[in-house]
Coordinates of C-alpha atoms and ligand atoms in Angstrom, one line a residue:
X1 CA 0.0 0.0 0.0
X2 CA 2.8 2.4 0.8
X3 CA 4.5 1.8 -2.6
X4 CA 1.1 2.3 -4.3
X5 CA 0.4 5.5 -2.4
X6 CA 3.8 6.9 -3.3
X7 CA 3.3 6.0 -6.9
X8 CA -0.3 7.3 -7.3
X9 CA -0.7 10.1 -4.7
X10 CA -4.1 11.5 -4.2
X11 CA -6.0 8.7 -6.2
X12 CA -8.1 8.2 -3.1
X13 CA -10.9 6.0 -4.5
X14 CA -8.4 3.7 -6.2
X15 CA -6.3 3.4 -3.1
X16 CA -9.5 2.7 -1.1
X17 CA -10.6 -0.1 -3.3
X18 CA -7.2 -1.8 -3.4
X19 CA -6.7 -1.5 0.4
X20 CA -10.0 -3.2 1.1
X21 CA -9.0 -6.2 -1.1
X22 CA -5.5 -6.4 0.2
X23 CA -6.8 -6.6 3.9
X24 CA -9.3 -9.3 2.9
X25 CA -6.8 -11.5 1.0
X26 CA -3.8 -11.1 3.4
X27 CA -4.4 -14.5 5.1
X28 CA -4.8 -16.6 1.9
X29 CA -1.9 -14.7 0.2
X30 CA 0.4 -15.7 3.0
X31 CA -0.5 -19.3 2.5
X32 CA 0.7 -19.1 -1.1
X33 CA 4.4 -18.2 -1.3
X34 CA 4.3 -18.8 -5.0
X35 CA 2.1 -15.8 -5.4
X36 CA 4.5 -13.6 -3.6
X37 CA 7.4 -14.9 -5.7
X38 CA 5.5 -14.1 -8.9
X39 CA 4.7 -10.6 -7.5
X40 CA 1.0 -11.3 -8.1
X41 CA -0.2 -8.4 -6.0
X42 CA 2.1 -5.9 -7.5
X43 CA 1.0 -7.0 -11.0
X44 CA -2.7 -7.2 -10.1
X45 CA -3.1 -3.7 -8.6
X46 CA -1.8 -1.8 -11.6
X47 CA -4.0 -1.7 -14.7
X48 CA -2.5 -3.3 -17.9
X49 CA -2.9 0.0 -19.7
X50 CA -4.8 3.2 -19.7
X51 CA -5.9 5.4 -22.6
X52 CA -6.5 9.1 -21.8
X53 CA -7.6 11.4 -24.6
X54 CA -9.3 14.7 -25.1
X55 CA -12.8 14.7 -26.5
X56 CA -13.6 17.9 -28.4
X57 CA -17.2 18.4 -29.5
X58 CA -19.5 21.2 -30.5
X59 CA -22.5 22.2 -28.5
X60 CA -25.8 23.4 -29.9
X61 CA -24.8 27.0 -29.7
X62 CA -21.7 26.4 -31.9
X63 CA -19.2 26.6 -29.0
X64 CA -16.4 24.0 -28.9
X65 CA -16.3 22.0 -25.6
X66 CA -13.5 19.9 -24.4
X67 CA -13.9 16.9 -22.1
X68 CA -11.5 14.2 -21.0
X69 CA -12.1 10.6 -22.1
X70 CA -10.6 7.5 -20.5
X71 CA -10.5 3.7 -20.8
X72 CA -8.7 1.7 -18.2
X73 CA -7.9 -1.9 -19.4
X74 CA -7.3 -3.4 -16.0
X75 CA -6.8 -7.2 -16.3
X76 CA -7.5 -9.8 -19.0
X77 CA -6.3 -12.9 -17.2
X78 CA -9.6 -14.7 -17.5
X79 CA -11.2 -13.1 -20.5
X80 CA -11.4 -10.0 -22.7
X81 CA -11.5 -6.7 -20.9
X82 CA -15.1 -6.0 -19.9
X83 CA -16.7 -3.2 -18.0
X84 CA -18.9 -0.1 -18.4
X85 CA -18.4 3.5 -19.4
X86 CA -19.4 6.3 -17.0
X87 CA -20.3 9.8 -18.1
X88 CA -20.5 12.0 -14.9
X89 CA -19.0 15.3 -13.9
X90 CA -17.2 13.5 -10.9
X91 CA -15.3 11.1 -13.1
X92 CA -11.4 11.3 -12.7
X93 CA -8.7 8.8 -13.4
X94 CA -8.9 7.6 -9.8
X95 CA -12.6 6.8 -10.2
X96 CA -12.1 4.7 -13.3
X97 CA -9.1 2.9 -11.8
X98 CA -11.1 1.9 -8.8
X99 CA -14.0 0.8 -11.0
X100 CA -11.7 -1.2 -13.3
X101 CA -10.0 -2.9 -10.2
X102 CA -13.4 -3.7 -8.7
X103 CA -14.7 -5.0 -12.1
X104 CA -11.8 -7.5 -12.3
X105 CA -12.9 -9.3 -9.1
X106 CA -16.6 -8.9 -9.8
X107 CA -16.2 -10.4 -13.3
X108 CA -14.2 -13.3 -11.8
X109 CA -17.2 -14.0 -9.5
X110 CA -19.7 -14.3 -12.3
X111 CA -18.3 -17.6 -13.5
X112 CA -18.1 -16.2 -17.0
X113 CA -14.8 -15.5 -18.9
X114 CA -14.5 -11.7 -18.6
X115 CA -11.5 -9.6 -17.6
X116 CA -11.9 -6.1 -16.0
X117 CA -12.0 -2.7 -17.4
X118 CA -13.8 0.7 -17.1
X119 CA -14.0 3.8 -19.1
X120 CA -15.7 7.1 -19.1
X121 CA -15.5 10.9 -19.2
X122 CA -16.1 13.9 -17.0
X123 CA -18.9 14.8 -19.5
X124 CA -22.4 15.1 -17.9
X125 CA -25.5 14.3 -19.8
X126 CA -27.5 16.7 -17.5
X127 CA -29.3 19.3 -19.4
X128 CA -27.6 18.3 -22.8
X129 CA -29.8 18.0 -25.9
X130 CA -30.0 14.7 -27.7
X131 CA -27.8 16.0 -30.5
X132 CA -25.2 17.1 -28.1
X133 CA -25.2 13.7 -26.5
X134 CA -24.8 12.1 -29.9
X135 CA -22.0 14.4 -31.0
X136 CA -20.1 13.7 -27.7
X137 CA -20.6 9.9 -27.9
X138 CA -19.3 10.0 -31.5
X139 CA -16.3 12.1 -30.6
X140 CA -15.5 9.8 -27.6
X141 CA -15.7 6.7 -29.9
X142 CA -13.5 8.3 -32.6
X143 CA -10.6 8.0 -30.2
X144 CA -11.5 4.7 -28.7
X145 CA -12.7 2.5 -31.5
X146 CA -9.4 0.9 -32.4
X147 CA -8.7 -0.3 -28.9
X148 CA -11.9 -2.3 -28.3
X149 CA -13.6 -5.3 -30.0
X150 CA -15.5 -8.5 -29.1
X151 CA -12.4 -10.4 -28.2
X152 CA -10.3 -7.4 -26.9
X153 CA -12.4 -5.1 -24.8
X154 CA -16.2 -4.9 -24.6
X155 CA -17.6 -1.7 -23.0
X156 CA -21.2 -1.3 -21.7
X157 CA -23.2 1.3 -19.8
X158 CA -22.7 2.8 -16.3
X159 CA -23.9 6.0 -14.7
X160 CA -24.9 8.4 -17.5
X161 CA -24.6 5.8 -20.2
X162 CA -27.8 3.9 -21.1
X163 CA -29.2 2.5 -24.3
X164 CA -29.2 5.8 -26.0
X165 CA -25.5 6.5 -25.5
X166 CA -24.5 2.9 -26.2
X167 CA -26.5 3.1 -29.5
X168 CA -24.6 6.2 -30.5
X169 CA -21.2 4.8 -29.5
X170 CA -21.8 1.5 -31.1
X171 CA -23.0 3.2 -34.4
X172 CA -19.7 5.1 -34.6
X173 CA -17.7 2.0 -33.8
X174 CA -19.4 0.0 -36.4
X175 CA -18.8 2.7 -39.0
X176 CA -15.2 3.1 -38.3
X177 CA -14.5 -0.6 -38.0
X178 CA -16.8 -1.6 -40.8
X179 CA -17.8 -4.7 -38.9
X180 CA -21.0 -5.7 -37.0
X181 CA -19.7 -7.5 -34.0
X182 CA -20.6 -7.7 -30.3
X183 CA -18.1 -5.0 -29.2
X184 CA -20.6 -3.4 -26.8
X185 CA -23.1 -4.8 -24.5
X186 CA -26.3 -3.1 -23.3
X187 CA -27.2 -2.6 -27.0
X188 CA -30.8 -2.0 -28.2
X189 CA -32.8 -5.2 -28.6
X190 CA -33.0 -4.6 -32.3
X191 CA -29.3 -4.8 -32.9
X192 CA -28.0 -7.6 -30.7
X193 CA -29.0 -6.5 -27.2
X194 CA -30.1 -9.0 -24.6
X195 CA -33.5 -9.2 -22.9
X196 CA -33.3 -8.5 -19.2
X197 CA -30.0 -6.5 -19.5
X198 CA -31.6 -3.2 -18.4
X199 CA -33.2 -4.9 -15.4
X200 CA -30.2 -7.2 -14.6
X201 CA -28.3 -5.2 -12.1
X202 CA -31.3 -4.5 -9.9
X203 CA -32.8 -7.9 -10.3
X204 CA -29.5 -9.7 -9.6
X205 CA -29.1 -7.5 -6.6
X206 CA -32.4 -8.6 -5.1
X207 CA -31.9 -12.3 -5.9
X208 CA -28.7 -11.8 -3.9
X209 CA -30.4 -10.1 -1.0
X210 CA -33.0 -12.9 -1.0
X211 CA -30.2 -15.4 -0.6
X212 CA -28.5 -13.4 2.2
X213 CA -31.8 -13.3 4.1
X214 CA -32.6 -17.0 3.4
X215 CA -29.1 -18.0 4.6
X216 CA -30.2 -16.6 8.1
X217 CA -33.7 -18.0 7.9
X218 CA -35.2 -14.6 7.1
X219 CA -37.7 -13.6 4.4
X220 CA -37.7 -10.5 2.2
X221 CA -41.5 -10.5 2.1
X222 CA -42.9 -7.7 4.2
X223 CA -39.5 -6.0 4.8
X224 CA -39.2 -2.2 4.5
X225 CA -36.6 -1.2 2.0
X226 CA -34.7 2.1 1.4
X227 CA -33.1 2.6 -2.0
X228 CA -30.8 5.4 -3.1
X229 CA -30.7 6.8 -6.6
X230 CA -33.5 6.7 -9.2
X231 CA -31.7 5.6 -12.3
X232 CA -31.6 2.3 -14.1
X233 CA -30.2 0.3 -11.2
X234 CA -32.6 1.7 -8.6
X235 CA -35.5 1.1 -11.0
X236 CA -34.5 -2.6 -11.4
X237 CA -34.1 -3.0 -7.7
X238 CA -37.4 -1.4 -6.8
X239 CA -39.2 -3.5 -9.4
X240 CA -37.8 -6.8 -8.1
X241 CA -38.2 -5.8 -4.5
X242 CA -41.9 -5.1 -5.1
X243 CA -42.3 -8.4 -7.0
X244 CA -40.8 -10.3 -4.1
X245 CA -43.2 -8.7 -1.6
X246 CA -41.0 -6.2 0.1
X247 CA -42.1 -2.5 0.5
X248 CA -39.8 0.1 -0.9
X249 CA -40.4 3.4 0.9
X250 CA -37.5 5.6 -0.4
X251 CA -35.6 6.6 -3.5
X252 CA -33.2 9.5 -3.8
X253 CA -31.4 12.0 -6.0
X254 CA -28.6 14.5 -5.7
X255 CA -31.3 17.0 -4.4
X256 CA -32.5 14.8 -1.4
X257 CA -34.7 11.8 -0.9
X258 CA -38.4 10.8 -1.3
X259 CA -40.2 9.0 1.5
X260 CA -43.4 7.3 0.3
X261 CA -45.0 5.5 3.2
X262 CA -47.5 3.7 0.8
X263 CA -44.7 2.0 -1.0
X264 CA -43.2 2.6 -4.4
X265 CA -45.0 0.3 -6.9
X266 CA -47.1 0.2 -10.1
X267 CA -47.3 3.5 -11.9
X268 CA -44.8 5.0 -9.4
X269 CA -42.1 2.6 -10.7
X270 CA -43.0 3.5 -14.2
X271 CA -42.7 7.2 -13.3
X272 CA -39.0 6.6 -12.2
X273 CA -38.2 5.9 -15.9
X274 CA -39.9 9.2 -16.9
X275 CA -38.0 11.1 -14.2
X276 CA -34.7 9.6 -15.3
X277 CA -35.4 10.4 -19.0
X278 CA -36.2 14.1 -18.1
X279 CA -32.4 14.5 -17.9
X280 CA -32.2 17.0 -15.0
X281 CA -31.2 14.6 -12.3
X282 CA -33.7 15.7 -9.6
X283 CA -36.0 13.4 -7.7
X284 CA -38.2 16.1 -6.1
X285 CA -40.8 16.0 -8.9
X286 CA -41.9 12.6 -7.6
X287 CA -43.4 14.3 -4.5
X288 CA -45.2 16.8 -6.7
X289 CA -46.7 14.0 -8.7
X290 CA -47.7 11.5 -5.9
X291 CA -49.3 13.1 -2.8
X292 CA -48.4 10.1 -0.5
X293 CA -44.8 11.1 -0.8
X294 CA -42.7 13.7 1.0
X295 CA -39.5 15.2 -0.3
X296 CA -36.7 15.6 2.2
X297 CA -34.2 18.0 0.7
X298 CA -30.4 17.6 1.1
X299 CA -30.7 14.4 3.0
X300 CA -30.0 10.7 2.3
X301 CA -32.5 7.9 3.0
X302 CA -30.3 6.2 5.5
X303 CA -31.9 8.2 8.3
X304 CA -35.1 6.1 7.8
X305 CA -36.1 3.1 10.0
X306 CA -35.9 0.3 7.4
X307 CA -35.0 -3.4 7.4
X308 CA -33.0 -3.4 4.2
X309 CA -30.8 -0.6 2.8
X310 CA -29.8 -0.7 -0.8
X311 CA -27.3 1.9 -2.1
X312 CA -27.9 2.1 -5.8
X313 CA -26.3 5.4 -6.8
X314 CA -22.6 6.1 -6.6
X315 CA -19.4 5.3 -4.6
X316 CA -19.1 6.3 -0.9
X317 CA -22.8 7.3 -0.7
X318 CA -23.2 5.7 2.7
X319 CA -20.7 6.8 5.4
X320 CA -19.9 5.9 9.0
X321 CA -22.6 8.2 10.5
X322 CA -25.2 6.8 8.1
X323 CA -24.2 3.2 9.1
X324 CA -24.5 4.0 12.8
X325 CA -28.0 5.5 12.2
X326 CA -29.1 2.4 10.3
X327 CA -27.7 0.1 12.9
X328 CA -29.4 2.1 15.7
X329 CA -32.6 1.9 13.8
X330 CA -32.3 -1.9 13.7
X331 CA -31.4 -2.5 10.0
X332 CA -31.1 -6.2 9.1
X333 CA -29.4 -6.2 5.8
X334 CA -27.3 -3.7 3.8
X335 CA -26.4 -4.7 0.2
X336 CA -24.5 -2.4 -2.1
X337 CA -25.9 -2.4 -5.6
X338 CA -23.7 0.6 -6.5
X339 CA -20.0 0.1 -6.8
X340 CA -18.2 0.7 -3.4
X341 CA -21.3 2.4 -2.2
X342 CA -20.2 2.3 1.5
X343 CA -17.1 4.0 3.0
X344 CA -14.5 1.8 4.8
X345 CA -15.8 3.3 8.2
X346 CA -19.4 2.2 7.3
X347 CA -18.2 -1.3 6.3
X348 CA -16.2 -1.7 9.6
X349 CA -19.3 -0.8 11.6
X350 CA -21.5 -3.3 9.7
X351 CA -19.0 -6.1 10.2
X352 CA -18.4 -5.2 13.9
X353 CA -22.1 -5.3 14.5
X354 CA -22.5 -8.5 12.5
X355 CA -25.1 -6.9 10.2
X356 CA -25.7 -8.8 7.0
X357 CA -23.7 -6.7 4.6
X358 CA -22.5 -7.5 1.1
X359 CA -20.2 -5.4 -1.2
X360 CA -21.0 -4.2 -4.7
X361 CA -18.7 -6.6 -6.5
X362 CA -20.9 -9.5 -5.3
X363 CA -24.4 -7.9 -5.1
X364 CA -24.3 -5.9 -8.4
X365 CA -22.6 -8.5 -10.5
X366 CA -25.9 -9.4 -12.2
X367 CA -25.5 -6.5 -14.7
X368 CA -22.2 -7.6 -16.1
X369 CA -23.3 -11.2 -15.9
X370 CA -26.1 -10.5 -18.4
X371 CA -23.6 -8.5 -20.4
X372 CA -21.6 -11.7 -20.5
X373 CA -24.7 -13.6 -21.6
X374 CA -25.2 -10.9 -24.3
X375 CA -21.7 -11.6 -25.5
X376 CA -22.6 -15.4 -25.7
X377 CA -25.7 -14.7 -27.7
X378 CA -23.8 -12.3 -30.1
X379 CA -21.1 -14.9 -30.6
X380 CA -23.8 -17.6 -31.4
X381 CA -25.7 -15.1 -33.7
X382 CA -29.0 -15.8 -31.8
X383 CA -31.0 -14.4 -29.0
X384 CA -32.5 -16.1 -26.0
X385 CA -36.0 -15.6 -24.5
X386 CA -36.2 -13.5 -21.3
X387 CA -37.0 -16.6 -19.2
X388 CA -33.8 -18.2 -20.3
X389 CA -31.7 -15.1 -19.5
X390 CA -33.4 -14.7 -16.1
X391 CA -32.8 -18.3 -15.3
X392 CA -29.1 -18.0 -16.0
X393 CA -29.0 -14.8 -14.0
X394 CA -30.6 -16.5 -11.0
X395 CA -28.1 -19.3 -11.3
X396 CA -25.1 -17.0 -11.5
X397 CA -26.2 -14.9 -8.4
X398 CA -26.6 -18.2 -6.4
X399 CA -23.2 -19.2 -7.5
X400 CA -21.7 -15.9 -6.3
X401 CA -23.5 -16.2 -3.0
X402 CA -22.1 -19.7 -2.6
X403 CA -18.6 -18.4 -3.3
X404 CA -19.0 -15.7 -0.6
X405 CA -20.2 -18.3 1.9
X406 CA -17.4 -20.8 1.0
X407 CA -14.6 -18.1 1.4
X408 CA -16.2 -15.8 4.0
X409 CA -17.9 -17.8 6.7
X410 CA -16.3 -17.1 10.1
X411 CA -15.9 -19.5 13.1
X412 CA -19.1 -18.2 14.7
X413 CA -21.2 -18.7 11.5
X414 CA -21.2 -15.0 10.5
X415 CA -20.7 -14.6 6.8
X416 CA -18.2 -12.0 6.0
X417 CA -19.2 -11.2 2.4
X418 CA -16.4 -8.7 1.9
X419 CA -13.8 -11.3 2.6
X420 CA -15.7 -14.0 0.7
X421 CA -16.1 -12.0 -2.5
X422 CA -12.5 -10.7 -2.4
X423 CA -10.8 -14.0 -1.7
X424 CA -12.9 -15.9 -4.3
X425 CA -12.4 -13.3 -7.0
X426 CA -8.7 -13.0 -6.2
X427 CA -8.0 -16.8 -6.2
X428 CA -9.5 -17.2 -9.6
X429 CA -7.6 -14.3 -11.2
X430 CA -4.3 -15.1 -9.4
X431 CA -4.4 -18.7 -10.6
X432 CA -5.0 -17.6 -14.2
X433 CA -2.1 -15.2 -13.9
X434 CA 0.2 -17.8 -12.4
X435 CA -0.7 -20.2 -15.3
X436 CA 0.1 -17.6 -18.0
X437 CA 3.6 -16.6 -16.8
X438 CA 5.1 -13.2 -16.4
X439 CA 3.5 -11.1 -19.1
Ligands
2IT1 O1 -20.4 -1.8 -12.8 C1 -20.8 -2.6 -13.7 O2 -20.7 -3.8 -13.5 C2 -21.4 -2.1 -14.9 N1 -21.5 -0.9 -15.1 C3 -21.8 -3.0 -16.0 C4 -20.6 -3.5 -16.8 C5 -21.0 -4.3 -18.0 O3 -20.0 -4.6 -18.8 O4 -22.1 -4.7 -18.2

């Protein structure tokens, strides 16, 4: 860690993600002197390569704008680089390095052959016209197209990148490459996308939560749930939580949170899609539309008394104070559907209080898993029915849960999902790296 901090000063999110994994794997690493000899950790914590480029584009008023674009190809020991693209004003190199690092372990847990990568830009789609978004996506792809491909690196969506953005990027890729291949996932259903991909992260997250509760003899049915965010991931999570009989009472945005005591269901879930498509990143309009709801400005939903808390927005969105409040209010289960949603202080508190807690790389792996299934369908030149994709998603989430139980169960029976996910992901990647020599 000291070496890494000296080499990459100030990259706080990246250093945070690495530190969490190193602490988890210390014990098993020490049982494998061959890993140490091959410098597996030193090789695993650095990305294979990083592309950084400027993205100039013209806005609707004819002004030239300049953003920064990135792609971090982190590790391809077990498959082609794979991971989303994030367009958000908060994106820095540190953000994308942490996400690429996390993705490497997450993808290893999915059971599918995918390496880890992440890309993005500090461009924000907020208040941009459709044409501006298209021009930006095309300009971003003009630089990246030659570094990706179905067997090299397969990008997908993340915050700020949905079906529309993927369509524009894929269109430009296809034109430049003059090849119709599955170089992206999350594509529209008409041109090689998979059914269930938009829902997959949230659905998979709830299948995982269901397993966490079942492992302790508990039920999801009737539980009160707080969700953060109101984007694609939150939408999938709320939909499946409702289907499984839980009652979701909160969603949130950068402006505050919505508390809806009657539960978010039916047309209210549909309305989340409308809100997201409005492009202004505010959740308050929900309370204007549905009188059962109150808007709590500037606050996060973790102050509510709920059984299950599901961070679904962005990294470090639940801190130590939030964790204490949830614990004091009797929370049963906290599952990150966002990537690294909880700060290290929050995680330490959950583990100390033996709360059922699981990290994003396990809970949210359903999204990239269905991306992997989209790659399979593209490679076979066919498309599966939604029942088939959902069946495989279920199976994959159960397998991730079992890996966490196998590697993370402590002597008193408490399942440390952080340790379980990190050790299981690490062992797979480390073994593949050992087998492939020093490259
Ligand atoms: O964080 C993630 O796993 C994603 N944004 C999805 C990545 C993917 O390749 O589908």
